[in-house]
GROMACS .gro file of C-alpha atoms in nm:
model
  404
    1UNK     CA    1  -1.847  -3.026   8.594
    2UNK     CA    2  -1.561  -2.899   8.812
    3UNK     CA    3  -1.426  -2.554   8.742
    4UNK     CA    4  -1.126  -2.580   8.510
    5UNK     CA    5  -0.837  -2.340   8.548
    6UNK     CA    6  -0.703  -2.287   8.199
    7UNK     CA    7  -0.359  -2.135   8.159
    8UNK     CA    8  -0.058  -2.217   7.945
    9UNK     CA    9   0.143  -2.188   8.263
   10UNK     CA   10  -0.095  -2.378   8.488
   11UNK     CA   11  -0.086  -2.214   8.829
   12UNK     CA   12   0.244  -2.041   8.775
   13UNK     CA   13   0.087  -1.699   8.823
   14UNK     CA   14   0.185  -1.577   9.173
   15UNK     CA   15  -0.157  -1.419   9.212
   16UNK     CA   16  -0.338  -1.746   9.137
   17UNK     CA   17  -0.098  -1.946   9.353
   18UNK     CA   18  -0.177  -1.717   9.645
   19UNK     CA   19  -0.548  -1.746   9.570
   20UNK     CA   20  -0.530  -2.128   9.559
   21UNK     CA   21  -0.326  -2.136   9.879
   22UNK     CA   22  -0.549  -1.894  10.071
   23UNK     CA   23  -0.883  -2.023   9.939
   24UNK     CA   24  -0.834  -2.392   9.849
   25UNK     CA   25  -1.199  -2.478   9.900
   26UNK     CA   26  -1.302  -2.223   9.642
   27UNK     CA   27  -1.085  -2.393   9.383
   28UNK     CA   28  -1.208  -2.743   9.471
   29UNK     CA   29  -1.574  -2.698   9.531
   30UNK     CA   30  -1.745  -2.488   9.263
   31UNK     CA   31  -1.935  -2.666   8.994
   32UNK     CA   32  -2.100  -2.512   8.694
   33UNK     CA   33  -2.313  -2.643   8.409
   34UNK     CA   34  -2.117  -2.412   8.182
   35UNK     CA   35  -1.748  -2.439   8.105
   36UNK     CA   36  -1.554  -2.184   8.304
   37UNK     CA   37  -1.209  -2.057   8.238
   38UNK     CA   38  -0.959  -1.840   8.412
   39UNK     CA   39  -0.715  -1.639   8.203
   40UNK     CA   40  -0.431  -1.549   8.442
   41UNK     CA   41  -0.139  -1.322   8.378
   42UNK     CA   42   0.083  -1.091   8.575
   43UNK     CA   43  -0.191  -0.834   8.634
   44UNK     CA   44  -0.533  -0.993   8.658
   45UNK     CA   45  -0.747  -1.304   8.643
   46UNK     CA   46  -1.092  -1.321   8.491
   47UNK     CA   47  -1.355  -1.585   8.527
   48UNK     CA   48  -1.623  -1.679   8.277
   49UNK     CA   49  -1.893  -1.911   8.397
   50UNK     CA   50  -2.196  -1.921   8.621
   51UNK     CA   51  -2.105  -2.036   8.971
   52UNK     CA   52  -1.737  -1.997   8.887
   53UNK     CA   53  -1.780  -1.632   8.798
   54UNK     CA   54  -1.917  -1.554   9.141
   55UNK     CA   55  -1.638  -1.724   9.330
   56UNK     CA   56  -1.354  -1.605   9.109
   57UNK     CA   57  -1.490  -1.254   9.137
   58UNK     CA   58  -1.412  -1.269   9.507
   59UNK     CA   59  -1.060  -1.389   9.434
   60UNK     CA   60  -0.987  -1.131   9.166
   61UNK     CA   61  -1.121  -0.858   9.393
   62UNK     CA   62  -0.869  -0.957   9.653
   63UNK     CA   63  -0.572  -1.021   9.424
   64UNK     CA   64  -0.618  -0.792   9.125
   65UNK     CA   65  -0.515  -0.427   9.106
   66UNK     CA   66  -0.796  -0.383   8.852
   67UNK     CA   67  -1.053  -0.444   9.127
   68UNK     CA   68  -1.115  -0.155   9.360
   69UNK     CA   69  -1.400  -0.328   9.540
   70UNK     CA   70  -1.514  -0.687   9.583
   71UNK     CA   71  -1.721  -0.784   9.283
   72UNK     CA   72  -1.914  -1.090   9.174
   73UNK     CA   73  -1.790  -1.101   8.813
   74UNK     CA   74  -1.574  -0.908   8.568
   75UNK     CA   75  -1.887  -0.734   8.436
   76UNK     CA   76  -1.916  -0.558   8.770
   77UNK     CA   77  -1.578  -0.394   8.724
   78UNK     CA   78  -1.568  -0.030   8.622
   79UNK     CA   79  -1.576   0.012   8.245
   80UNK     CA   80  -1.218   0.137   8.224
   81UNK     CA   81  -1.100  -0.179   8.402
   82UNK     CA   82  -1.298  -0.401   8.165
   83UNK     CA   83  -1.151  -0.215   7.870
   84UNK     CA   84  -0.802  -0.270   8.010
   85UNK     CA   85  -0.872  -0.644   8.033
   86UNK     CA   86  -1.004  -0.647   7.676
   87UNK     CA   87  -0.692  -0.474   7.544
   88UNK     CA   88  -0.463  -0.711   7.730
   89UNK     CA   89  -0.645  -1.030   7.631
   90UNK     CA   90  -0.754  -0.953   7.276
   91UNK     CA   91  -0.561  -0.649   7.161
   92UNK     CA   92  -0.735  -0.408   6.926
   93UNK     CA   93  -0.929  -0.581   6.650
   94UNK     CA   94  -1.194  -0.468   6.397
   95UNK     CA   95  -1.460  -0.590   6.642
   96UNK     CA   96  -1.323  -0.390   6.937
   97UNK     CA   97  -1.535  -0.101   7.067
   98UNK     CA   98  -1.481   0.223   6.879
   99UNK     CA   99  -1.344   0.387   7.192
  100UNK     CA  100  -1.055   0.140   7.202
  101UNK     CA  101  -0.983   0.177   6.829
  102UNK     CA  102  -0.973   0.555   6.862
  103UNK     CA  103  -0.741   0.531   7.163
  104UNK     CA  104  -0.502   0.301   6.977
  105UNK     CA  105  -0.501   0.521   6.666
  106UNK     CA  106  -0.426   0.850   6.841
  107UNK     CA  107  -0.142   0.691   7.035
  108UNK     CA  108   0.024   0.585   6.710
  109UNK     CA  109  -0.034   0.925   6.548
  110UNK     CA  110   0.115   1.104   6.848
  111UNK     CA  111   0.438   0.908   6.807
  112UNK     CA  112   0.447   0.981   6.433
  113UNK     CA  113   0.385   1.355   6.471
  114UNK     CA  114   0.634   1.396   6.757
  115UNK     CA  115   0.903   1.216   6.555
  116UNK     CA  116   0.842   1.446   6.255
  117UNK     CA  117   0.852   1.761   6.468
  118UNK     CA  118   1.170   1.653   6.645
  119UNK     CA  119   1.328   1.615   6.302
  120UNK     CA  120   1.228   1.973   6.219
  121UNK     CA  121   1.342   2.123   6.550
  122UNK     CA  122   1.644   1.910   6.635
  123UNK     CA  123   1.552   1.888   7.003
  124UNK     CA  124   1.358   1.610   7.176
  125UNK     CA  125   1.016   1.643   7.335
  126UNK     CA  126   0.967   1.581   7.706
  127UNK     CA  127   0.727   1.288   7.743
  128UNK     CA  128   0.500   1.302   8.047
  129UNK     CA  129   0.268   1.006   8.108
  130UNK     CA  130  -0.009   1.061   8.360
  131UNK     CA  131  -0.305   0.873   8.506
  132UNK     CA  132  -0.649   0.992   8.604
  133UNK     CA  133  -0.689   0.781   8.916
  134UNK     CA  134  -1.019   0.932   9.027
  135UNK     CA  135  -1.232   0.764   8.759
  136UNK     CA  136  -1.004   0.604   8.504
  137UNK     CA  137  -0.792   0.686   8.204
  138UNK     CA  138  -0.495   0.911   8.161
  139UNK     CA  139  -0.280   1.049   7.887
  140UNK     CA  140   0.058   1.128   7.741
  141UNK     CA  141   0.176   1.489   7.715
  142UNK     CA  142   0.467   1.550   7.478
  143UNK     CA  143   0.603   1.902   7.522
  144UNK     CA  144   0.893   2.094   7.372
  145UNK     CA  145   0.988   2.434   7.515
  146UNK     CA  146   1.253   2.678   7.395
  147UNK     CA  147   1.356   2.460   7.104
  148UNK     CA  148   1.547   2.564   6.795
  149UNK     CA  149   1.234   2.616   6.585
  150UNK     CA  150   0.945   2.597   6.830
  151UNK     CA  151   0.926   2.826   7.128
  152UNK     CA  152   0.659   2.592   7.263
  153UNK     CA  153   0.506   2.281   7.112
  154UNK     CA  154   0.268   2.031   7.266
  155UNK     CA  155   0.124   1.709   7.127
  156UNK     CA  156  -0.108   1.555   7.383
  157UNK     CA  157  -0.340   1.260   7.399
  158UNK     CA  158  -0.597   1.203   7.669
  159UNK     CA  159  -0.819   0.904   7.738
  160UNK     CA  160  -1.078   0.984   8.002
  161UNK     CA  161  -1.351   0.781   8.171
  162UNK     CA  162  -1.601   0.941   8.404
  163UNK     CA  163  -1.963   1.013   8.486
  164UNK     CA  164  -2.173   1.288   8.335
  165UNK     CA  165  -2.398   1.463   8.588
  166UNK     CA  166  -2.762   1.511   8.505
  167UNK     CA  167  -2.716   1.878   8.415
  168UNK     CA  168  -2.462   1.786   8.146
  169UNK     CA  169  -2.689   1.511   8.011
  170UNK     CA  170  -2.980   1.752   7.976
  171UNK     CA  171  -2.758   2.001   7.793
  172UNK     CA  172  -2.623   1.736   7.554
  173UNK     CA  173  -2.975   1.622   7.462
  174UNK     CA  174  -3.002   1.927   7.238
  175UNK     CA  175  -2.782   1.738   6.989
  176UNK     CA  176  -2.832   1.378   7.104
  177UNK     CA  177  -3.197   1.293   7.168
  178UNK     CA  178  -3.128   0.931   7.263
  179UNK     CA  179  -2.971   1.040   7.591
  180UNK     CA  180  -3.204   0.963   7.882
  181UNK     CA  181  -3.269   1.286   8.075
  182UNK     CA  182  -3.422   1.095   8.368
  183UNK     CA  183  -3.101   0.933   8.489
  184UNK     CA  184  -2.887   1.103   8.750
  185UNK     CA  185  -2.558   1.022   8.575
  186UNK     CA  186  -2.410   0.840   8.276
  187UNK     CA  187  -2.075   0.677   8.220
  188UNK     CA  188  -1.878   0.854   7.950
  189UNK     CA  189  -1.556   0.808   7.756
  190UNK     CA  190  -1.357   1.075   7.575
  191UNK     CA  191  -1.035   1.034   7.380
  192UNK     CA  192  -0.853   1.285   7.169
  193UNK     CA  193  -0.527   1.412   7.030
  194UNK     CA  194  -0.462   1.784   7.078
  195UNK     CA  195  -0.170   1.981   6.941
  196UNK     CA  196  -0.052   2.341   6.936
  197UNK     CA  197   0.278   2.457   6.786
  198UNK     CA  198   0.411   2.808   6.852
  199UNK     CA  199   0.721   2.874   6.637
  200UNK     CA  200   0.988   3.124   6.737
  201UNK     CA  201   1.003   3.296   6.399
  202UNK     CA  202   0.714   3.542   6.348
  203UNK     CA  203   0.709   3.449   5.979
  204UNK     CA  204   0.614   3.092   6.072
  205UNK     CA  205   0.250   3.037   6.170
  206UNK     CA  206   0.110   2.882   6.484
  207UNK     CA  207  -0.101   2.574   6.416
  208UNK     CA  208  -0.366   2.400   6.623
  209UNK     CA  209  -0.518   2.055   6.582
  210UNK     CA  210  -0.764   1.848   6.780
  211UNK     CA  211  -0.951   1.530   6.689
  212UNK     CA  212  -1.162   1.352   6.946
  213UNK     CA  213  -1.424   1.085   7.009
  214UNK     CA  214  -1.691   1.093   7.280
  215UNK     CA  215  -1.946   0.836   7.387
  216UNK     CA  216  -2.182   0.758   7.670
  217UNK     CA  217  -2.220   0.402   7.790
  218UNK     CA  218  -2.473   0.180   7.960
  219UNK     CA  219  -2.371  -0.006   8.275
  220UNK     CA  220  -2.269  -0.311   8.070
  221UNK     CA  221  -2.024  -0.098   7.869
  222UNK     CA  222  -2.232  -0.089   7.551
  223UNK     CA  223  -2.232   0.238   7.359
  224UNK     CA  224  -2.533   0.467   7.379
  225UNK     CA  225  -2.474   0.811   7.224
  226UNK     CA  226  -2.148   0.876   7.039
  227UNK     CA  227  -1.991   1.142   6.820
  228UNK     CA  228  -1.667   1.269   6.672
  229UNK     CA  229  -1.534   1.622   6.682
  230UNK     CA  230  -1.226   1.817   6.593
  231UNK     CA  231  -1.049   2.023   6.334
  232UNK     CA  232  -0.736   2.220   6.262
  233UNK     CA  233  -0.658   2.587   6.196
  234UNK     CA  234  -0.362   2.806   6.106
  235UNK     CA  235  -0.273   3.129   6.291
  236UNK     CA  236  -0.006   3.338   6.117
  237UNK     CA  237   0.137   3.663   6.245
  238UNK     CA  238   0.244   3.747   5.888
  239UNK     CA  239   0.026   3.624   5.607
  240UNK     CA  240   0.168   3.438   5.308
  241UNK     CA  241  -0.116   3.360   5.070
  242UNK     CA  242   0.061   3.053   4.931
  243UNK     CA  243   0.079   2.905   5.281
  244UNK     CA  244  -0.292   2.963   5.342
  245UNK     CA  245  -0.381   2.806   5.007
  246UNK     CA  246  -0.161   2.502   5.067
  247UNK     CA  247  -0.298   2.446   5.417
  248UNK     CA  248  -0.662   2.470   5.310
  249UNK     CA  249  -0.612   2.268   4.991
  250UNK     CA  250  -0.461   1.976   5.184
  251UNK     CA  251  -0.748   1.973   5.434
  252UNK     CA  252  -1.008   2.005   5.159
  253UNK     CA  253  -0.869   1.700   4.980
  254UNK     CA  254  -0.897   1.494   5.299
  255UNK     CA  255  -1.258   1.607   5.351
  256UNK     CA  256  -1.365   1.537   4.994
  257UNK     CA  257  -1.268   1.172   5.018
  258UNK     CA  258  -1.574   1.134   5.240
  259UNK     CA  259  -1.828   1.405   5.165
  260UNK     CA  260  -1.814   1.703   4.927
  261UNK     CA  261  -2.016   1.906   5.176
  262UNK     CA  262  -1.772   1.864   5.461
  263UNK     CA  263  -1.504   2.117   5.368
  264UNK     CA  264  -1.728   2.419   5.296
  265UNK     CA  265  -1.948   2.340   5.596
  266UNK     CA  266  -1.663   2.281   5.839
  267UNK     CA  267  -1.457   2.571   5.703
  268UNK     CA  268  -1.747   2.809   5.772
  269UNK     CA  269  -1.792   2.654   6.116
  270UNK     CA  270  -1.422   2.708   6.186
  271UNK     CA  271  -1.438   3.075   6.086
  272UNK     CA  272  -1.735   3.125   6.317
  273UNK     CA  273  -1.603   2.922   6.610
  274UNK     CA  274  -1.248   3.060   6.627
  275UNK     CA  275  -1.368   3.415   6.654
  276UNK     CA  276  -1.239   3.648   6.925
  277UNK     CA  277  -1.583   3.803   6.965
  278UNK     CA  278  -1.483   4.090   7.190
  279UNK     CA  279  -1.223   4.194   6.927
  280UNK     CA  280  -1.442   4.135   6.623
  281UNK     CA  281  -1.178   3.925   6.448
  282UNK     CA  282  -1.088   3.562   6.387
  283UNK     CA  283  -0.806   3.398   6.580
  284UNK     CA  284  -0.639   3.294   6.255
  285UNK     CA  285  -0.705   3.218   5.888
  286UNK     CA  286  -0.916   2.913   5.962
  287UNK     CA  287  -0.920   2.552   5.856
  288UNK     CA  288  -1.200   2.316   5.957
  289UNK     CA  289  -1.399   2.262   6.275
  290UNK     CA  290  -1.679   2.017   6.352
  291UNK     CA  291  -1.847   1.874   6.659
  292UNK     CA  292  -2.123   1.624   6.748
  293UNK     CA  293  -2.060   1.450   6.415
  294UNK     CA  294  -2.270   1.133   6.398
  295UNK     CA  295  -2.436   1.165   6.056
  296UNK     CA  296  -2.283   0.846   5.914
  297UNK     CA  297  -2.181   0.499   6.023
  298UNK     CA  298  -1.919   0.528   6.300
  299UNK     CA  299  -1.662   0.335   6.096
  300UNK     CA  300  -1.705   0.580   5.808
  301UNK     CA  301  -1.657   0.877   6.038
  302UNK     CA  302  -1.359   0.712   6.202
  303UNK     CA  303  -1.208   0.688   5.853
  304UNK     CA  304  -1.282   1.058   5.798
  305UNK     CA  305  -1.108   1.155   6.122
  306UNK     CA  306  -0.811   0.937   6.031
  307UNK     CA  307  -0.774   1.104   5.692
  308UNK     CA  308  -0.794   1.450   5.849
  309UNK     CA  309  -0.531   1.365   6.107
  310UNK     CA  310  -0.312   1.201   5.844
  311UNK     CA  311  -0.328   1.526   5.646
  312UNK     CA  312  -0.164   1.732   5.920
  313UNK     CA  313   0.203   1.668   5.844
  314UNK     CA  314   0.161   1.728   5.467
  315UNK     CA  315  -0.034   2.047   5.541
  316UNK     CA  316   0.211   2.204   5.786
  317UNK     CA  317   0.565   2.065   5.752
  318UNK     CA  318   0.629   2.231   5.410
  319UNK     CA  319   0.519   2.566   5.559
  320UNK     CA  320   0.739   2.551   5.868
  321UNK     CA  321   1.036   2.437   5.662
  322UNK     CA  322   1.003   2.746   5.438
  323UNK     CA  323   0.950   2.999   5.718
  324UNK     CA  324   1.155   2.881   6.017
  325UNK     CA  325   1.480   3.053   5.912
  326UNK     CA  326   1.345   3.369   5.751
  327UNK     CA  327   1.493   3.698   5.874
  328UNK     CA  328   1.277   3.921   6.094
  329UNK     CA  329   1.305   4.248   6.284
  330UNK     CA  330   1.242   4.328   6.654
  331UNK     CA  331   0.925   4.508   6.544
  332UNK     CA  332   0.799   4.196   6.369
  333UNK     CA  333   0.871   3.990   6.678
  334UNK     CA  334   0.674   4.243   6.887
  335UNK     CA  335   0.376   4.205   6.648
  336UNK     CA  336   0.392   3.827   6.692
  337UNK     CA  337   0.363   3.879   7.068
  338UNK     CA  338   0.050   4.091   7.022
  339UNK     CA  339  -0.107   3.824   6.799
  340UNK     CA  340  -0.027   3.562   7.059
  341UNK     CA  341  -0.212   3.779   7.309
  342UNK     CA  342  -0.524   3.740   7.093
  343UNK     CA  343  -0.462   3.365   7.091
  344UNK     CA  344  -0.459   3.359   7.471
  345UNK     CA  345  -0.776   3.569   7.487
  346UNK     CA  346  -0.967   3.326   7.268
  347UNK     CA  347  -0.849   3.015   7.451
  348UNK     CA  348  -0.929   3.145   7.797
  349UNK     CA  349  -1.249   3.335   7.720
  350UNK     CA  350  -1.425   3.153   7.435
  351UNK     CA  351  -1.287   2.803   7.381
  352UNK     CA  352  -1.534   2.536   7.492
  353UNK     CA  353  -1.269   2.266   7.508
  354UNK     CA  354  -1.062   2.462   7.757
  355UNK     CA  355  -1.370   2.536   7.967
  356UNK     CA  356  -1.482   2.171   7.962
  357UNK     CA  357  -1.137   2.051   8.060
  358UNK     CA  358  -1.091   2.296   8.346
  359UNK     CA  359  -1.438   2.216   8.482
  360UNK     CA  360  -1.392   1.839   8.469
  361UNK     CA  361  -1.324   1.691   8.816
  362UNK     CA  362  -0.969   1.566   8.841
  363UNK     CA  363  -0.864   1.765   8.534
  364UNK     CA  364  -0.494   1.791   8.454
  365UNK     CA  365  -0.453   2.166   8.426
  366UNK     CA  366  -0.097   2.158   8.288
  367UNK     CA  367  -0.209   1.956   7.986
  368UNK     CA  368  -0.519   2.167   7.927
  369UNK     CA  369  -0.321   2.493   7.928
  370UNK     CA  370  -0.048   2.344   7.710
  371UNK     CA  371  -0.206   2.537   7.421
  372UNK     CA  372  -0.095   2.874   7.558
  373UNK     CA  373   0.224   3.027   7.417
  374UNK     CA  374   0.534   3.063   7.629
  375UNK     CA  375   0.529   3.440   7.575
  376UNK     CA  376   0.262   3.688   7.466
  377UNK     CA  377   0.205   4.063   7.479
  378UNK     CA  378  -0.059   4.334   7.504
  379UNK     CA  379  -0.030   4.704   7.422
  380UNK     CA  380  -0.287   4.966   7.501
  381UNK     CA  381  -0.482   5.085   7.192
  382UNK     CA  382  -0.229   4.944   6.947
  383UNK     CA  383  -0.307   4.996   6.580
  384UNK     CA  384  -0.088   4.883   6.286
  385UNK     CA  385   0.042   5.132   6.030
  386UNK     CA  386  -0.185   5.194   5.728
  387UNK     CA  387  -0.093   4.979   5.428
  388UNK     CA  388   0.135   4.753   5.634
  389UNK     CA  389   0.145   4.373   5.632
  390UNK     CA  390   0.009   4.385   5.985
  391UNK     CA  391  -0.294   4.584   5.871
  392UNK     CA  392  -0.359   4.343   5.584
  393UNK     CA  393  -0.363   4.050   5.827
  394UNK     CA  394  -0.625   4.228   6.039
  395UNK     CA  395  -0.839   4.286   5.731
  396UNK     CA  396  -0.837   3.914   5.655
  397UNK     CA  397  -0.912   3.824   6.016
  398UNK     CA  398  -1.212   4.058   6.017
  399UNK     CA  399  -1.348   3.920   5.692
  400UNK     CA  400  -1.255   3.551   5.639
  401UNK     CA  401  -1.133   3.450   5.292
  402UNK     CA  402  -1.220   3.144   5.085
  403UNK     CA  403  -0.868   3.023   5.013
  404UNK     CA  404  -0.956   2.736   4.779
   0.00000   0.00000   0.00000
């Protein structure tokens, strides 16, 4: 049965016309016992068939920007290229791989969050789209600096493909026993939305959020190990108990839709993780934090992550609206700078995400360090006045509180 070229436009694709012109015998001579089809468009052509797949692989290697080397079939393309073809041909459906569903979801949430924050601040974010050409993927960094409300705000997404070296695989086996420690490398995928907001007003708290999905893949693109991670936490310079209660209550409600154990477990984990160990104090008043979460069906956990991310705007917007225009003194602004110094110390010394990002080949340093404030301060042997609001904050940071 001759190879059939199936396209609503026939051979109107310039790429296929060039292929037919330059390699006419390929188009005339293959036969295959299976039906083969070519789905052409402005960016790529794919072949499905037996003999046809081999020959069309040569053509797509020559004429497709998705092909970096000559290949014998689409399955020989790098996984990020195959995922790009899937998204273009089929879109995102319930049967799509989890990695593509997570990517689609965080892109939509980034737009929603940025729009809400622009409404609060009155100034637009700078949108910086970047590609990770070394091994696939990229991201969108949305950054606002020196705004009306936010001194610095960043809402970033990253979608990264790459290979884990053997040393990383061995380390990850502590939590994921199905990883094969004998292989030299494994394909991996990581996608996440990260956000840090540093308001100008010292009465308004800094907030951090990150939700992510990670998986390793076999050569055919099928998922091997997978897990979700993330969380959110609030870092005030001046503590308002009602803000802390509201923030924690909103997160707790999102957690309890899925598992009553999640909030107390992840709240404790957050208090322990966001600890500036060399200072003996927490970075802020906590929230939730979790990692390597694979204790349920992936669709269930995807729903959990969605509910947590959906809870962000209700948890924070009411707080920033109340605090953004409050009066403050130069001394209170100076205290905010000292607290930001602690924030910088944690992120650069203790944060695993920052360390992982900076040590990933081809890392985009500007996006990784987006979390740092525009300004911060340090004073030698500074100690707040006894009985002051600053001293009370330190007491809470040294002994975390159960807010709800």
